mmCIF file of C-alpha atoms in Angstrom:
data_model
loop_
_atom_site.group_PDB
_atom_site.id
_atom_site.type_symbol
_atom_site.label_atom_id
_atom_site.label_comp_id
_atom_site.label_asym_id
_atom_site.label_seq_id
_atom_site.Cartn_x
_atom_site.Cartn_y
_atom_site.Cartn_z
ATOM 1 C CA MET A 1 -14.592 13.591 -11.394
ATOM 2 C CA PHE A 2 -18.091 14.611 -10.883
ATOM 3 C CA ASP A 3 -18.450 15.372 -14.300
ATOM 4 C CA VAL A 4 -19.788 19.336 -13.962
ATOM 5 C CA GLY A 5 -19.577 21.339 -17.056
ATOM 6 C CA LEU A 6 -19.224 25.104 -17.096
ATOM 7 C CA GLY A 7 -23.066 25.984 -16.327
ATOM 8 C CA GLU A 8 -23.478 23.682 -13.899
ATOM 9 C CA MET A 9 -20.133 25.632 -12.033
ATOM 10 C CA ALA A 10 -21.489 29.275 -12.954
ATOM 11 C CA VAL A 11 -25.068 27.706 -11.130
ATOM 12 C CA LEU A 12 -23.448 26.253 -8.248
ATOM 13 C CA VAL A 13 -21.596 29.490 -7.548
ATOM 14 C CA VAL A 14 -24.158 31.347 -8.261
ATOM 15 C CA LEU A 15 -25.944 28.971 -5.635
ATOM 16 C CA ALA A 16 -23.405 29.373 -3.139
ATOM 17 C CA LEU A 17 -23.774 33.294 -3.247
ATOM 18 C CA VAL A 18 -27.421 32.979 -2.622
ATOM 19 C CA ILE A 19 -27.281 31.011 0.519
ATOM 20 C CA PHE A 20 -24.297 31.880 2.290
ATOM 21 C CA GLY A 21 -23.921 35.713 1.147
ATOM 22 C CA ASP A 22 -21.089 37.402 2.859
ATOM 23 C CA LYS A 23 -20.406 34.484 4.903
ATOM 24 C CA LEU A 24 -19.031 32.577 2.045
ATOM 25 C CA PRO A 25 -15.360 33.218 2.697
ATOM 26 C CA GLN A 26 -15.593 31.628 6.276
ATOM 27 C CA VAL A 27 -17.343 28.474 4.990
ATOM 28 C CA ALA A 28 -14.796 28.025 2.281
ATOM 29 C CA GLY A 29 -11.832 28.061 4.684
ATOM 30 C CA GLN A 30 -14.361 25.657 6.936
ATOM 31 C CA ALA A 31 -14.544 23.110 4.088
ATOM 32 C CA GLY A 32 -10.917 23.741 3.075
ATOM 33 C CA ARG A 33 -9.769 23.341 6.696
ATOM 34 C CA MET A 34 -11.771 20.035 6.922
ATOM 35 C CA LEU A 35 -10.680 18.304 3.676
ATOM 36 C CA ARG A 36 -7.138 18.715 4.759
ATOM 37 C CA GLN A 37 -7.896 17.063 8.027
ATOM 38 C CA PHE A 38 -9.500 13.895 6.442
ATOM 39 C CA ARG A 39 -6.347 13.832 4.085
ATOM 40 C CA GLU A 40 -4.244 14.179 6.978
ATOM 41 C CA MET A 41 -6.132 11.274 9.189
ATOM 42 C CA ALA A 42 -6.085 9.241 5.760
ATOM 43 C CA ASN A 43 -2.160 9.370 4.975
ATOM 44 C CA SER A 44 -1.331 8.807 9.084
ATOM 45 C CA ALA A 45 -3.961 5.466 8.709
ATOM 46 C CA LYS A 46 -2.179 4.594 5.637
ATOM 47 C CA ALA A 47 1.325 4.979 7.349
ATOM 48 C CA ASP A 48 -0.144 3.049 10.238
ATOM 49 C CA LEU A 49 -1.133 0.106 8.274
ATOM 50 C CA GLN A 50 2.028 0.097 6.277
ATOM 51 C CA GLU A 51 4.071 0.058 9.549
ATOM 52 C CA GLY A 52 2.019 -2.400 11.257
ATOM 53 C CA LEU A 53 2.471 -4.526 8.097
ATOM 54 C CA GLY A 54 6.173 -4.823 8.825
ATOM 55 C CA PRO A 55 9.121 -4.995 5.829
ATOM 56 C CA GLU A 56 7.413 -7.057 3.547
ATOM 57 C CA PHE A 57 4.998 -5.240 2.384
ATOM 58 C CA LYS A 58 7.002 -2.061 1.857
ATOM 59 C CA ASP A 59 5.900 -1.879 -1.203
ATOM 60 C CA PHE A 60 2.075 -2.346 -0.729
ATOM 61 C CA ASP A 61 0.259 0.159 -2.160
ATOM 62 C CA LEU A 62 -3.746 0.287 -1.175
ATOM 63 C CA ASN A 63 -4.597 1.138 -4.459
ATOM 64 C CA ASP A 64 -3.557 -2.031 -5.804
ATOM 65 C CA LEU A 65 -7.100 -3.614 -3.519
ATOM 66 C CA ASN A 66 -9.372 -1.384 -5.901
ATOM 67 C CA PRO A 67 -11.095 -4.267 -7.917
ATOM 68 C CA LYS A 68 -10.674 -2.154 -11.481
ATOM 69 C CA THR A 69 -6.676 -1.491 -10.737
ATOM 70 C CA PHE A 70 -6.332 -5.258 -9.474
ATOM 71 C CA VAL A 71 -8.149 -6.151 -13.075
ATOM 72 C CA ARG A 72 -5.657 -4.095 -14.954
ATOM 73 C CA LYS A 73 -3.157 -5.041 -12.999
ATOM 74 C CA HIS A 74 -3.528 -8.953 -13.545
ATOM 75 C CA LEU A 75 -5.174 -9.051 -16.703
ATOM 76 C CA PHE A 76 -3.831 -5.760 -18.899
ATOM 77 C CA GLU A 77 -0.603 -5.549 -18.282
ATOM 78 C CA ASP A 78 2.209 -7.349 -19.463
ATOM 79 C CA ASP A 79 3.434 -10.561 -17.916
ATOM 80 C CA ASP A 80 6.417 -12.331 -17.704
ATOM 81 C CA THR A 81 5.116 -15.263 -16.470
ATOM 82 C CA TYR A 82 3.243 -16.246 -19.984
ATOM 83 C CA HIS A 83 2.138 -19.884 -20.209
ATOM 84 C CA ASP A 84 1.541 -21.355 -23.279
ATOM 85 C CA PRO A 85 -2.190 -23.215 -23.579
ATOM 86 C CA SER A 86 -1.239 -25.942 -26.024
ATOM 87 C CA ARG A 87 1.528 -26.813 -23.606
ATOM 88 C CA LEU A 88 -0.776 -26.932 -20.719
ATOM 89 C CA PHE A 89 -0.821 -31.174 -20.204
ATOM 90 C CA ASP A 90 2.836 -31.269 -21.683
ATOM 91 C CA ASP A 91 3.686 -32.693 -17.445
ATOM 92 C CA GLU A 92 0.869 -35.581 -17.601
ATOM 93 C CA PRO A 93 1.890 -38.609 -15.834
ATOM 94 C CA SER A 94 2.591 -42.135 -17.413
ATOM 95 C CA TYR A 95 -1.050 -43.238 -16.028
ATOM 96 C CA ALA A 96 -2.728 -40.892 -18.302
ATOM 97 C CA THR A 97 -1.013 -42.060 -21.882
ATOM 98 C CA ALA A 98 -0.671 -45.785 -20.936
ATOM 99 C CA THR A 99 -2.320 -47.813 -24.008
ATOM 100 C CA ALA A 100 -2.408 -51.052 -22.183
ATOM 101 C CA SER A 101 -5.354 -52.862 -21.959
ATOM 102 C CA LEU A 102 -6.604 -55.787 -19.775
ATOM 103 C CA ASP A 103 -8.135 -58.547 -21.035
ATOM 104 C CA PRO A 104 -11.920 -59.613 -20.347
ATOM 105 C CA SER A 105 -10.848 -62.291 -17.271
ATOM 106 C CA GLU A 106 -8.197 -59.825 -15.917
ATOM 107 C CA LYS A 107 -8.318 -58.228 -12.485
ATOM 108 C CA PRO A 108 -7.557 -54.237 -12.722
ATOM 109 C CA PRO A 109 -4.341 -53.748 -10.420
ATOM 110 C CA PHE A 110 -5.648 -52.513 -6.916
ATOM 111 C CA ASP A 111 -3.213 -50.710 -4.413
ATOM 112 C CA ASN A 112 -4.265 -50.757 -0.692
ATOM 113 C CA GLU A 113 -2.763 -47.975 0.696
ATOM 114 C CA ALA A 114 -4.678 -45.653 -2.615
ATOM 115 C CA THR A 115 -8.005 -46.367 -0.843
#
């Protein structure tokens, strides 16, 4: 996650020992409690959101809102609703394929209701 190697971790541990000294166990305990409280608050907010959305969104996952997850889900996963691009215009209306042409003196049809 933070891409910290073994050497950097050792430097951080030595630095923590120098800065905090004998209070390091207390600081570590406070940091652990703070992280636990943040996790509980996040889980509580997630539960409140799911409760507020109602039963229609019981399968709603906040991770789906992450742009990377959204793109991966909708572009890279198999989709059962595949549409063949070559058949995109199979349902063309009849006027799209009409081949009738008008004489030079003939006026094109006009529909008053269409304008």
